[in-house]
Short mmCIF file of N, CA and C in Angstrom, two decimals:
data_model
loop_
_atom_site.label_atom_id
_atom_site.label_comp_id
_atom_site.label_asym_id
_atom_site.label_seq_id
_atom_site.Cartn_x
_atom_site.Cartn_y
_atom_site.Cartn_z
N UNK A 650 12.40 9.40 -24.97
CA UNK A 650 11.41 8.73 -24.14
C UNK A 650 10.53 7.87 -25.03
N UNK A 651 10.28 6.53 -24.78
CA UNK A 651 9.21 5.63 -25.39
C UNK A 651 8.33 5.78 -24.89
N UNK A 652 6.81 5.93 -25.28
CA UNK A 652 5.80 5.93 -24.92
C UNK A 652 4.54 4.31 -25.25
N UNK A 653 3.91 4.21 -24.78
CA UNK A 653 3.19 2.97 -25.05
C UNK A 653 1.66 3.73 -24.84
N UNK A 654 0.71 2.90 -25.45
CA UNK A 654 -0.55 3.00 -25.15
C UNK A 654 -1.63 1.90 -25.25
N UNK A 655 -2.11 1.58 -24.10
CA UNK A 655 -2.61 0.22 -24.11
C UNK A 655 -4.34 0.53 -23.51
N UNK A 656 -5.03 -0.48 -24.20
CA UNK A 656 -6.77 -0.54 -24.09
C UNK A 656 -6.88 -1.58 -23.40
N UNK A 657 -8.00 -1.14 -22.67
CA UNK A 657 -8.88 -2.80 -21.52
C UNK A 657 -10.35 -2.35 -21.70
N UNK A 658 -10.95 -3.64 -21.71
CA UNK A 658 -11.98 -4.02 -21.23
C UNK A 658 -12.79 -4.68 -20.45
N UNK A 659 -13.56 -4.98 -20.31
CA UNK A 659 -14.14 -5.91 -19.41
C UNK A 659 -15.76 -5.84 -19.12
N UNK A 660 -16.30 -6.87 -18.72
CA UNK A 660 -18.29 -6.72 -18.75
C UNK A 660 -18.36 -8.13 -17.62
N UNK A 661 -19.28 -7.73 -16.37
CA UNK A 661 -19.66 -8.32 -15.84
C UNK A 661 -20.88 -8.76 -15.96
N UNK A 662 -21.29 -9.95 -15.68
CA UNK A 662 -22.59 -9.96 -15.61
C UNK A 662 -23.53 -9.75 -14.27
N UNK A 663 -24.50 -8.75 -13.76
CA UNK A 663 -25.06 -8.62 -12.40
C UNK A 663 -25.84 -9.33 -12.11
N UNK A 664 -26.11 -9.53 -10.79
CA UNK A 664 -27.47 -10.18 -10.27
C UNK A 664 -27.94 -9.59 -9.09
N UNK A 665 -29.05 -10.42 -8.43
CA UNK A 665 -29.54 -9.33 -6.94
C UNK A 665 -28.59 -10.19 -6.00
N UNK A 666 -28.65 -9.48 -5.22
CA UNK A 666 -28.16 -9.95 -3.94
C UNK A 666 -26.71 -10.22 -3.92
N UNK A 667 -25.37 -9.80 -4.91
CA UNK A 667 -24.43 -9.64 -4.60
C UNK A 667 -23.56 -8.57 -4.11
N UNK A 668 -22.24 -8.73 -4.12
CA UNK A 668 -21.81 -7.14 -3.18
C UNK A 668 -21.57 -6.93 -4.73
N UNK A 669 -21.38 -5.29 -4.61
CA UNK A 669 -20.91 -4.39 -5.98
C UNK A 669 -19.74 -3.45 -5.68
N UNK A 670 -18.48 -4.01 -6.30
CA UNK A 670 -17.42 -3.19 -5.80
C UNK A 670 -16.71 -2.23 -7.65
N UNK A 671 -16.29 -1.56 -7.55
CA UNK A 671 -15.95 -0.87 -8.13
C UNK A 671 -14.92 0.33 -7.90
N UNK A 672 -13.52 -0.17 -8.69
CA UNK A 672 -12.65 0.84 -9.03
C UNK A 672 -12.30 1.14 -7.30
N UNK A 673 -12.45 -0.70 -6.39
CA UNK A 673 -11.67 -0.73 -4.99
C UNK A 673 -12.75 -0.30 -4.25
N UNK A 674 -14.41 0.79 -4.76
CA UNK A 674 -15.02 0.89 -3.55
C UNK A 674 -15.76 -0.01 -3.89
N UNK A 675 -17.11 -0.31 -2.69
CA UNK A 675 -18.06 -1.05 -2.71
C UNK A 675 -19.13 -0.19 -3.13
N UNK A 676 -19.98 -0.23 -4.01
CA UNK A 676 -21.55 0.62 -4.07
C UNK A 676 -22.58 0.05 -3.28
N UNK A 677 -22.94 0.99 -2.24
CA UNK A 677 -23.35 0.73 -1.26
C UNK A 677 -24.96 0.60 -1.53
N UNK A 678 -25.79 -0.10 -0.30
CA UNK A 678 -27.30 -0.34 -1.10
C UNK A 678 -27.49 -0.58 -2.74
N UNK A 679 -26.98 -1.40 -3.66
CA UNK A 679 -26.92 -1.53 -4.69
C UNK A 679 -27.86 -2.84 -4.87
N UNK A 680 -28.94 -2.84 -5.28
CA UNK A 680 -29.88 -4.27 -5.50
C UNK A 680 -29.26 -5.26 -6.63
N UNK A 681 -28.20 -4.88 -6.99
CA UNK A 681 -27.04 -5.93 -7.93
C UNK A 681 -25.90 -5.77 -8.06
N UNK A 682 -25.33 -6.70 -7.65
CA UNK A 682 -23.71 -7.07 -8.02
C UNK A 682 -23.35 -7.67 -9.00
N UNK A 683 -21.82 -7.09 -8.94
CA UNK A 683 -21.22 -8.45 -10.30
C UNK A 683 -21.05 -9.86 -9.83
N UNK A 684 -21.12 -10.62 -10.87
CA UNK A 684 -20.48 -11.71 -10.60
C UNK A 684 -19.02 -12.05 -11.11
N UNK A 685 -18.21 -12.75 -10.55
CA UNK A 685 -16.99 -12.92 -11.21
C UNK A 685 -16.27 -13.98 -10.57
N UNK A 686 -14.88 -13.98 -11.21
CA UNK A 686 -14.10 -15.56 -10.57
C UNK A 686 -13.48 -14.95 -8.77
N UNK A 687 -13.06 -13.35 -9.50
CA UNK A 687 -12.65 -12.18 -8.12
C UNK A 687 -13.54 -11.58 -7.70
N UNK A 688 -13.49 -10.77 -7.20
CA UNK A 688 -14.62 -9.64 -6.21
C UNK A 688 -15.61 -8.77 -7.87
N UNK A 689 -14.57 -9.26 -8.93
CA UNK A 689 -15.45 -8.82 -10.32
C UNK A 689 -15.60 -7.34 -10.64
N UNK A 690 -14.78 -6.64 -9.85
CA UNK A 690 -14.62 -5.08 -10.03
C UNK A 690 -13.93 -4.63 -11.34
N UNK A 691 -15.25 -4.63 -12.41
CA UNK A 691 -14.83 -4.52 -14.37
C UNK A 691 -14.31 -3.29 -14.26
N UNK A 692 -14.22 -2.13 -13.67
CA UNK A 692 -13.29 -1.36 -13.95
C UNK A 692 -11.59 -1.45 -14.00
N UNK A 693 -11.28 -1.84 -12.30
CA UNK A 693 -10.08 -2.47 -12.11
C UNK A 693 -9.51 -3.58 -13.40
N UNK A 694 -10.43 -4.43 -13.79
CA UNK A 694 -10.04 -5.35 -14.48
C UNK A 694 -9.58 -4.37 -15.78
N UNK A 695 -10.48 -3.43 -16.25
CA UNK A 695 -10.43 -2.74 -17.67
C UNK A 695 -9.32 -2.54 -17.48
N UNK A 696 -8.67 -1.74 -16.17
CA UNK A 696 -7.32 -1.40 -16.32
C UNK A 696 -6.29 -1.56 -16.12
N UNK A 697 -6.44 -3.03 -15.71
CA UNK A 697 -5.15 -4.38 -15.54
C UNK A 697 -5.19 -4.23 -17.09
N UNK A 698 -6.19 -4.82 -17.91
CA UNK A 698 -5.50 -4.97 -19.03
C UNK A 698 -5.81 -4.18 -19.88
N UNK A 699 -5.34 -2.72 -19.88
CA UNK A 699 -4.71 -1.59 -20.62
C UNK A 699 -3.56 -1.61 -20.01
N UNK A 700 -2.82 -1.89 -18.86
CA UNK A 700 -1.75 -1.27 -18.61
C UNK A 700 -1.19 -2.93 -19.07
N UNK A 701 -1.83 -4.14 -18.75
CA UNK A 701 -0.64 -4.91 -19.36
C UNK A 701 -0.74 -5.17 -21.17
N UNK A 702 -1.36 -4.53 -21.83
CA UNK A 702 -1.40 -4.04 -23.10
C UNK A 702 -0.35 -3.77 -23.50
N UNK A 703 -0.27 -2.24 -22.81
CA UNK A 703 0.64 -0.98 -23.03
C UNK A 703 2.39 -1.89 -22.93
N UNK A 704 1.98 -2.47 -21.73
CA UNK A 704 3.58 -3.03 -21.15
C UNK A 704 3.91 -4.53 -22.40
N UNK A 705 2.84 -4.97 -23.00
CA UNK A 705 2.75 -5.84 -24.13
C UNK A 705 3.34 -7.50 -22.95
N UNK A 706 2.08 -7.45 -22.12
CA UNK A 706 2.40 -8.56 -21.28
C UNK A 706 1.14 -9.64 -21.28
N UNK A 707 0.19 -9.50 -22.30
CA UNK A 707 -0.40 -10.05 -22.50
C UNK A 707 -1.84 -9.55 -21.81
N UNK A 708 -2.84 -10.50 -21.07
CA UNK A 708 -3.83 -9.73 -20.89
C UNK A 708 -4.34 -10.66 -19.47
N UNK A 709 -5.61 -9.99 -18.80
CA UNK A 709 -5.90 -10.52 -17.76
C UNK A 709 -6.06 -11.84 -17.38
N UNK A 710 -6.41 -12.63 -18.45
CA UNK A 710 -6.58 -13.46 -18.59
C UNK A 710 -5.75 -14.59 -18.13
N UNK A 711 -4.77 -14.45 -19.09
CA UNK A 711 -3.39 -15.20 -19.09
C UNK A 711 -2.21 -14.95 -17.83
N UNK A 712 -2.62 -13.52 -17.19
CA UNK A 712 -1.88 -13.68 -16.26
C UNK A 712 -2.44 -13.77 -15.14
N UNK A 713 -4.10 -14.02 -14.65
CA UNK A 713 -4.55 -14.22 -13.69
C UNK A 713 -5.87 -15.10 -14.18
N UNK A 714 -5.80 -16.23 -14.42
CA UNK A 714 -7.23 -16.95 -14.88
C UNK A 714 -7.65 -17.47 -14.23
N UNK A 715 -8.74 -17.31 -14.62
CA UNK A 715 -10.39 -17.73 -13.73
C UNK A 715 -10.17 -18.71 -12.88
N UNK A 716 -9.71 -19.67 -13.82
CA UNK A 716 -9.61 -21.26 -13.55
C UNK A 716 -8.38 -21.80 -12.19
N UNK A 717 -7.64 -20.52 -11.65
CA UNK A 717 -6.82 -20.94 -10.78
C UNK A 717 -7.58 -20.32 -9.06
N UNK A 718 -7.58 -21.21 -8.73
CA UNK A 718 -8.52 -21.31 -7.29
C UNK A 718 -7.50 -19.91 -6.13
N UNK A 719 -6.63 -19.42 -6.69
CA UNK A 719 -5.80 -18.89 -5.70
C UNK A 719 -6.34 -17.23 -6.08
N UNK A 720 -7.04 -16.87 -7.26
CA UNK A 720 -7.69 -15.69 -7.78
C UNK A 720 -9.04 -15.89 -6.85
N UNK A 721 -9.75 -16.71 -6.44
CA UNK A 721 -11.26 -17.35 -6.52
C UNK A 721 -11.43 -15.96 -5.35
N UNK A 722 -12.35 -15.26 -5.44
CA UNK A 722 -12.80 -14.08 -4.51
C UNK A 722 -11.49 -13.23 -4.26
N UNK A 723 -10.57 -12.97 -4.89
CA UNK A 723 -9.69 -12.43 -4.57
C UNK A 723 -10.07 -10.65 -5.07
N UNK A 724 -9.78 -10.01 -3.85
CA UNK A 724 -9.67 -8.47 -4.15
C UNK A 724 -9.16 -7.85 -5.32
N UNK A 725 -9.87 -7.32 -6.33
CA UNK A 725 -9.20 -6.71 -7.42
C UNK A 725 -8.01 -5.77 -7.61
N UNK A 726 -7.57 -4.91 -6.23
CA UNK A 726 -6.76 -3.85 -5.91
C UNK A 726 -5.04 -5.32 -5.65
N UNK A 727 -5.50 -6.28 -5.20
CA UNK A 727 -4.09 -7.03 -4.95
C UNK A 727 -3.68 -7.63 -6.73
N UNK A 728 -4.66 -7.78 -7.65
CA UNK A 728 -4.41 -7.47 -8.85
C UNK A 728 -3.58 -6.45 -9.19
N UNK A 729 -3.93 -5.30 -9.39
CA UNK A 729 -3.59 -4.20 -9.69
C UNK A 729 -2.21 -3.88 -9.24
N UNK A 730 -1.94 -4.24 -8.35
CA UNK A 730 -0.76 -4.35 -7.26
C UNK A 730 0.13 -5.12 -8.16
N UNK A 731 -0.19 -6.32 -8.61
CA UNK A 731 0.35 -7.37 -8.91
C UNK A 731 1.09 -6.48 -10.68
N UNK A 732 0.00 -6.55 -11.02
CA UNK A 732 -0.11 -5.42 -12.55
C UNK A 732 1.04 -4.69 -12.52
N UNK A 733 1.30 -3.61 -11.55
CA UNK A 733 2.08 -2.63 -11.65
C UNK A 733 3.35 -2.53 -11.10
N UNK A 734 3.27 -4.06 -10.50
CA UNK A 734 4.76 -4.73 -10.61
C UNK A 734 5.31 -5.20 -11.53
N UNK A 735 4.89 -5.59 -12.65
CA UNK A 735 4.96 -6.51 -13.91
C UNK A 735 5.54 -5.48 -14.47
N UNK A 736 4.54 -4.24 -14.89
CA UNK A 736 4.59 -3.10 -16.02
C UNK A 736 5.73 -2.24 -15.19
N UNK A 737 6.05 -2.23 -13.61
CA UNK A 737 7.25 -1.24 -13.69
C UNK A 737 8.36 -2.24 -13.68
N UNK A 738 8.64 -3.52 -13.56
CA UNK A 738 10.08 -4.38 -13.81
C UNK A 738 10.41 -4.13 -15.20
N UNK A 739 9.45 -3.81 -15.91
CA UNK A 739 9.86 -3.58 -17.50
C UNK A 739 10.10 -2.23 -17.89
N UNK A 740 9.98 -1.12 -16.76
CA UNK A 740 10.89 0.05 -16.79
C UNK A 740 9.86 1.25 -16.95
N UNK A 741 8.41 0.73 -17.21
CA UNK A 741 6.92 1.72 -17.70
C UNK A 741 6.41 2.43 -16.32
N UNK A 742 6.35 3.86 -16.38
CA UNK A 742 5.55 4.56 -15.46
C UNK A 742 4.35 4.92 -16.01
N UNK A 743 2.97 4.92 -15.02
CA UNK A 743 2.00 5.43 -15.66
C UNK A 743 2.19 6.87 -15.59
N UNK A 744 1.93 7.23 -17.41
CA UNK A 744 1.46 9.09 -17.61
C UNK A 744 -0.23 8.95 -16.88
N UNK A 745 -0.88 8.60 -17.37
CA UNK A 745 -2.46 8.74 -17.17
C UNK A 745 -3.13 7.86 -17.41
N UNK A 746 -4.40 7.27 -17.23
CA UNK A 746 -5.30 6.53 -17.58
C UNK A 746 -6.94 7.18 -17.28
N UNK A 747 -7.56 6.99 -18.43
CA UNK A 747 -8.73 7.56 -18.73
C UNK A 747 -9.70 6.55 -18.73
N UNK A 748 -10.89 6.53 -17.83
CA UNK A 748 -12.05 5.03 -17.83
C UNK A 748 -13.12 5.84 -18.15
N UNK A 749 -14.30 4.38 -19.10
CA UNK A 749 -15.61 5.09 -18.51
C UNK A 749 -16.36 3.61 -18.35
N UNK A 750 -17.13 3.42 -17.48
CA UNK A 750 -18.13 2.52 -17.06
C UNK A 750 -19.58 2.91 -17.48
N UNK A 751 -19.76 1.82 -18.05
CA UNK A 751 -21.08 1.57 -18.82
C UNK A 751 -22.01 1.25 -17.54
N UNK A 752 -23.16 1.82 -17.54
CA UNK A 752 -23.95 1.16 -16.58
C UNK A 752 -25.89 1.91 -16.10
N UNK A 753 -26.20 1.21 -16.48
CA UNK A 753 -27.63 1.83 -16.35
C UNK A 753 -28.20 1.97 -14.84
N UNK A 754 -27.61 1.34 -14.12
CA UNK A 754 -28.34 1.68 -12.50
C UNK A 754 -27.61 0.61 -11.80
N UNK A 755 -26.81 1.48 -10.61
CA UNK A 755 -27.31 2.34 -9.51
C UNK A 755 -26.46 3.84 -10.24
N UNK A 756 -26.88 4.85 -10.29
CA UNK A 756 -26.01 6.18 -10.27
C UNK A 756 -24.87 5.98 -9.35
N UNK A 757 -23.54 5.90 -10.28
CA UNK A 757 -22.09 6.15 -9.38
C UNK A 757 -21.39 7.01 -9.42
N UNK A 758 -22.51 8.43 -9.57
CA UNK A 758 -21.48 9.81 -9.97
C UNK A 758 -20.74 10.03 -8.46
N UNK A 759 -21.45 9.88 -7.13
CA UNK A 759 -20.90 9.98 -6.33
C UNK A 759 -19.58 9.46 -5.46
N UNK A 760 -20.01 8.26 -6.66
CA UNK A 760 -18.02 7.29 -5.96
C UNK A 760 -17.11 7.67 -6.87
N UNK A 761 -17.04 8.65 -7.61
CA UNK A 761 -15.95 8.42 -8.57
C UNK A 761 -14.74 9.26 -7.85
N UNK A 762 -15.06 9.94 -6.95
CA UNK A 762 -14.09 10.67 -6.32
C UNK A 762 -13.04 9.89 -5.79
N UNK A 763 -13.97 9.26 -4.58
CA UNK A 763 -13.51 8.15 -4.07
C UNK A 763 -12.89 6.79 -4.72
N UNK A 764 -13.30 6.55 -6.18
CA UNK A 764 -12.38 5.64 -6.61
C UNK A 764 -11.35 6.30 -7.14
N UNK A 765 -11.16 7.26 -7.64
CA UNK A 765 -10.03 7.97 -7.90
C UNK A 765 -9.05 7.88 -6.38
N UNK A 766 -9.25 8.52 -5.63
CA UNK A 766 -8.39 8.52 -4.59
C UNK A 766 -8.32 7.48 -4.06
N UNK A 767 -8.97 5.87 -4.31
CA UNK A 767 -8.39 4.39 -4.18
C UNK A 767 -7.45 4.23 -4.97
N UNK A 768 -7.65 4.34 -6.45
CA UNK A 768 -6.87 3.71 -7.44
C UNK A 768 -5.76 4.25 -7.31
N UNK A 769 -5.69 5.88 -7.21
CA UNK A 769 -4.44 6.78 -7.02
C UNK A 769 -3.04 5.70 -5.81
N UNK A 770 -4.27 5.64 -4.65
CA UNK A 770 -3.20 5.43 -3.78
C UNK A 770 -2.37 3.55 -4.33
N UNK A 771 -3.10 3.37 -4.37
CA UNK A 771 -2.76 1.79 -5.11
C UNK A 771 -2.11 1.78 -5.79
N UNK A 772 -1.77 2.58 -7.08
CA UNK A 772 -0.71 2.82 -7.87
C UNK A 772 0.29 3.77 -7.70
N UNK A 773 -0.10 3.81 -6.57
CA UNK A 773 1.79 5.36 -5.97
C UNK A 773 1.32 6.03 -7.29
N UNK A 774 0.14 6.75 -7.73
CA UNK A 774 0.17 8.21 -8.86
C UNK A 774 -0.54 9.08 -8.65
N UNK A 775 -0.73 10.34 -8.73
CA UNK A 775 -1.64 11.73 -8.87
C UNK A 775 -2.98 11.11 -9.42
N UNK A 776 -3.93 11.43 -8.24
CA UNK A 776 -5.40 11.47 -8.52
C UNK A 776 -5.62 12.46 -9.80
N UNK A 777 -4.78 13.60 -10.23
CA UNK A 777 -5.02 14.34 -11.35
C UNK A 777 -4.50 13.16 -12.60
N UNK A 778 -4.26 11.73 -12.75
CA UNK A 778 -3.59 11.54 -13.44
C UNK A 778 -4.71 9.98 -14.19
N UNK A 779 -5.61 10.17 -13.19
CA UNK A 779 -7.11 9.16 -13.17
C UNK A 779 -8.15 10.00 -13.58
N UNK A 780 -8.73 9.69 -14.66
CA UNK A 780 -9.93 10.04 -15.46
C UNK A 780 -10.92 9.07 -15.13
N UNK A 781 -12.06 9.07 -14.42
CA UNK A 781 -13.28 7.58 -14.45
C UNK A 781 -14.75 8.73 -14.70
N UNK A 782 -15.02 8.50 -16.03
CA UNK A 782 -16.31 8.56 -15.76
C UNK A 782 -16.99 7.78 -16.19
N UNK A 783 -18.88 7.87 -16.02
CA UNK A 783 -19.58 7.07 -16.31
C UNK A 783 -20.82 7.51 -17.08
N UNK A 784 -21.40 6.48 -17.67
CA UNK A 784 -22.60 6.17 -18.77
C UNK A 784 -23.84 5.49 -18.62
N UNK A 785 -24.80 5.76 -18.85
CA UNK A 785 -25.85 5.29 -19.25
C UNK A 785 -25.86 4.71 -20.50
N UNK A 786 -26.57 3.62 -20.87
CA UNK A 786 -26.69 3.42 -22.73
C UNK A 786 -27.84 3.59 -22.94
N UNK A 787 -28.31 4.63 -22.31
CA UNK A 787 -30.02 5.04 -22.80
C UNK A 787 -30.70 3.61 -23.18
N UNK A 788 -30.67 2.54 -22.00
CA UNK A 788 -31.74 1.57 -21.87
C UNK A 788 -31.45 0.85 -22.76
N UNK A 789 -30.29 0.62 -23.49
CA UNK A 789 -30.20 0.06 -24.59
C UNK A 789 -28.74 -1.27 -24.46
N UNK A 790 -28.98 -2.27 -24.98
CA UNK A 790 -28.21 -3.31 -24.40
C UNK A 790 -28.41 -3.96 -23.62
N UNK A 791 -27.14 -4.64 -23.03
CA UNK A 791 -27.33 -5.62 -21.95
C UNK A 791 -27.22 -4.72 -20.49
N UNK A 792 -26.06 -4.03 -20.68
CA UNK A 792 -26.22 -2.54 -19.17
C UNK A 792 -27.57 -1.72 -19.55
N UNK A 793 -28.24 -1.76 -20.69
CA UNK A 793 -29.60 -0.35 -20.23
C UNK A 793 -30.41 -1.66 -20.00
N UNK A 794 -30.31 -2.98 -19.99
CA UNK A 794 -31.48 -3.73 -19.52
C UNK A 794 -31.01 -3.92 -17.94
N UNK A 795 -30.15 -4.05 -17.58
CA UNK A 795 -29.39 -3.69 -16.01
C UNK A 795 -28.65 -5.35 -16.11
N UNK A 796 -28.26 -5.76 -16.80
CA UNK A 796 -28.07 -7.36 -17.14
C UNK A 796 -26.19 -7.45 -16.53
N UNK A 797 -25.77 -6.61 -16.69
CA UNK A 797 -24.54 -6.57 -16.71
C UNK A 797 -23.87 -4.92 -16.85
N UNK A 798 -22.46 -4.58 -16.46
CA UNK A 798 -21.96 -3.86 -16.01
C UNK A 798 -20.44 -3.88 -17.26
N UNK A 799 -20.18 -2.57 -17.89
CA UNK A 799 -18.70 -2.97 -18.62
C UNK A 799 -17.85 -1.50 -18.24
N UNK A 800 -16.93 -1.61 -18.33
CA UNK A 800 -16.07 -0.46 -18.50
C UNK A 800 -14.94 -0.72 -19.74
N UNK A 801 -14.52 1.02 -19.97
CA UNK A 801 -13.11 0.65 -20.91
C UNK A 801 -12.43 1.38 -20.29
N UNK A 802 -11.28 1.19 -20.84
CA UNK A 802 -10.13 2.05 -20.23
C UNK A 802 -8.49 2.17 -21.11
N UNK A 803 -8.16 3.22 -20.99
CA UNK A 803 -7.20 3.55 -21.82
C UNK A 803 -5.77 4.33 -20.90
N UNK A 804 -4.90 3.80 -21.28
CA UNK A 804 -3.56 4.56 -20.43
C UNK A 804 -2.63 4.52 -20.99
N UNK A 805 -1.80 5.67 -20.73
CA UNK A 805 -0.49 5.95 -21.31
C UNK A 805 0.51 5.86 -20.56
N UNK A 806 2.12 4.63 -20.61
CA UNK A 806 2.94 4.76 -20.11
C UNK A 806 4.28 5.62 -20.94
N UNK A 807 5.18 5.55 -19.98
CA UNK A 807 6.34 6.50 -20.55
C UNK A 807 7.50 5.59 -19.77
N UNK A 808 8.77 5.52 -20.98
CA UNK A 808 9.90 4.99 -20.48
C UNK A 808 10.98 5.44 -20.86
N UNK A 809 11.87 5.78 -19.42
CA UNK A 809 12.85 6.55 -20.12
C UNK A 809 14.11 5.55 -20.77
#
């Protein structure tokens, strides 16, 4: 069996008055959203590109850029979709993927359930097989000034 292991990142920048979606949910009453070219959900993005890392397909960028009007507000989960068509034509199942989101406010201990059991179903895999947690940077940075939003993310495929 070959194994791969691929890293993502990603950092939004927030403001007031946008929607705030994350890892497929929305955070509800949230006095800031991301901004982005898509719906800007930096988790999802972290883990488009760890898994097209892992699959060595280059990175979010290059396979979905900003600059093409057909991404412009597009749902991050039809990404992901897109992602895990790429990484299984090349023969890769996800073992696991492990996130954590940087973020000084709103508290999202309560969606993580719920993005687990989004992301799960989106990728046909075991909610036991999604790790998301989250961080504070003790006020420090651009997320402890509330400026912006990042996650990382790490996953392991397997090919037989």
């Amino acid at each position: 069996m070959k194994i791969r292991v691929g890293f993502g990142y990603d950092v939004h920048k927030l403001e007031e008055g946008r929607r705030f979606v994350l890892g497929g949910v929305e955070i509800e009453n949230s006095p800031l959203g991301a901004v982005g070219h898509s719906d800007a959900d930096v988790l999802i993005h972290a883990i488009i590109d760890a898994l097209l890392g892992a699959a060595n397909l280059r990175d979010i960028g290059f396979q979905y850029p900003d600059n093409d009007m057909k991404y412009k507000g597009i749902d991050s989960k039809e990404l992901l979709k897109d992602t895990l068509e790429k990484v299984r034509n090349k023969g890769f199942e996800i073992e696991n993927i492990d996130s954590t989101i940087a973020l000084q406010s709103p508290k999202i201990s309560t969606y993580i359930e719920k993005m687990k059991a989004t992301l799960a179903e989106v990728m046909k895999i075991d909610q036991q097989d999604i790790s998301i947690k989250a961080t504070t940077t003790e006020k420090l940075g651009f997320e402890g000034r509330k400026e912006g939003v990042s996650a990382y993310s790490v996953c392991l495929l397997s090919k037989v």
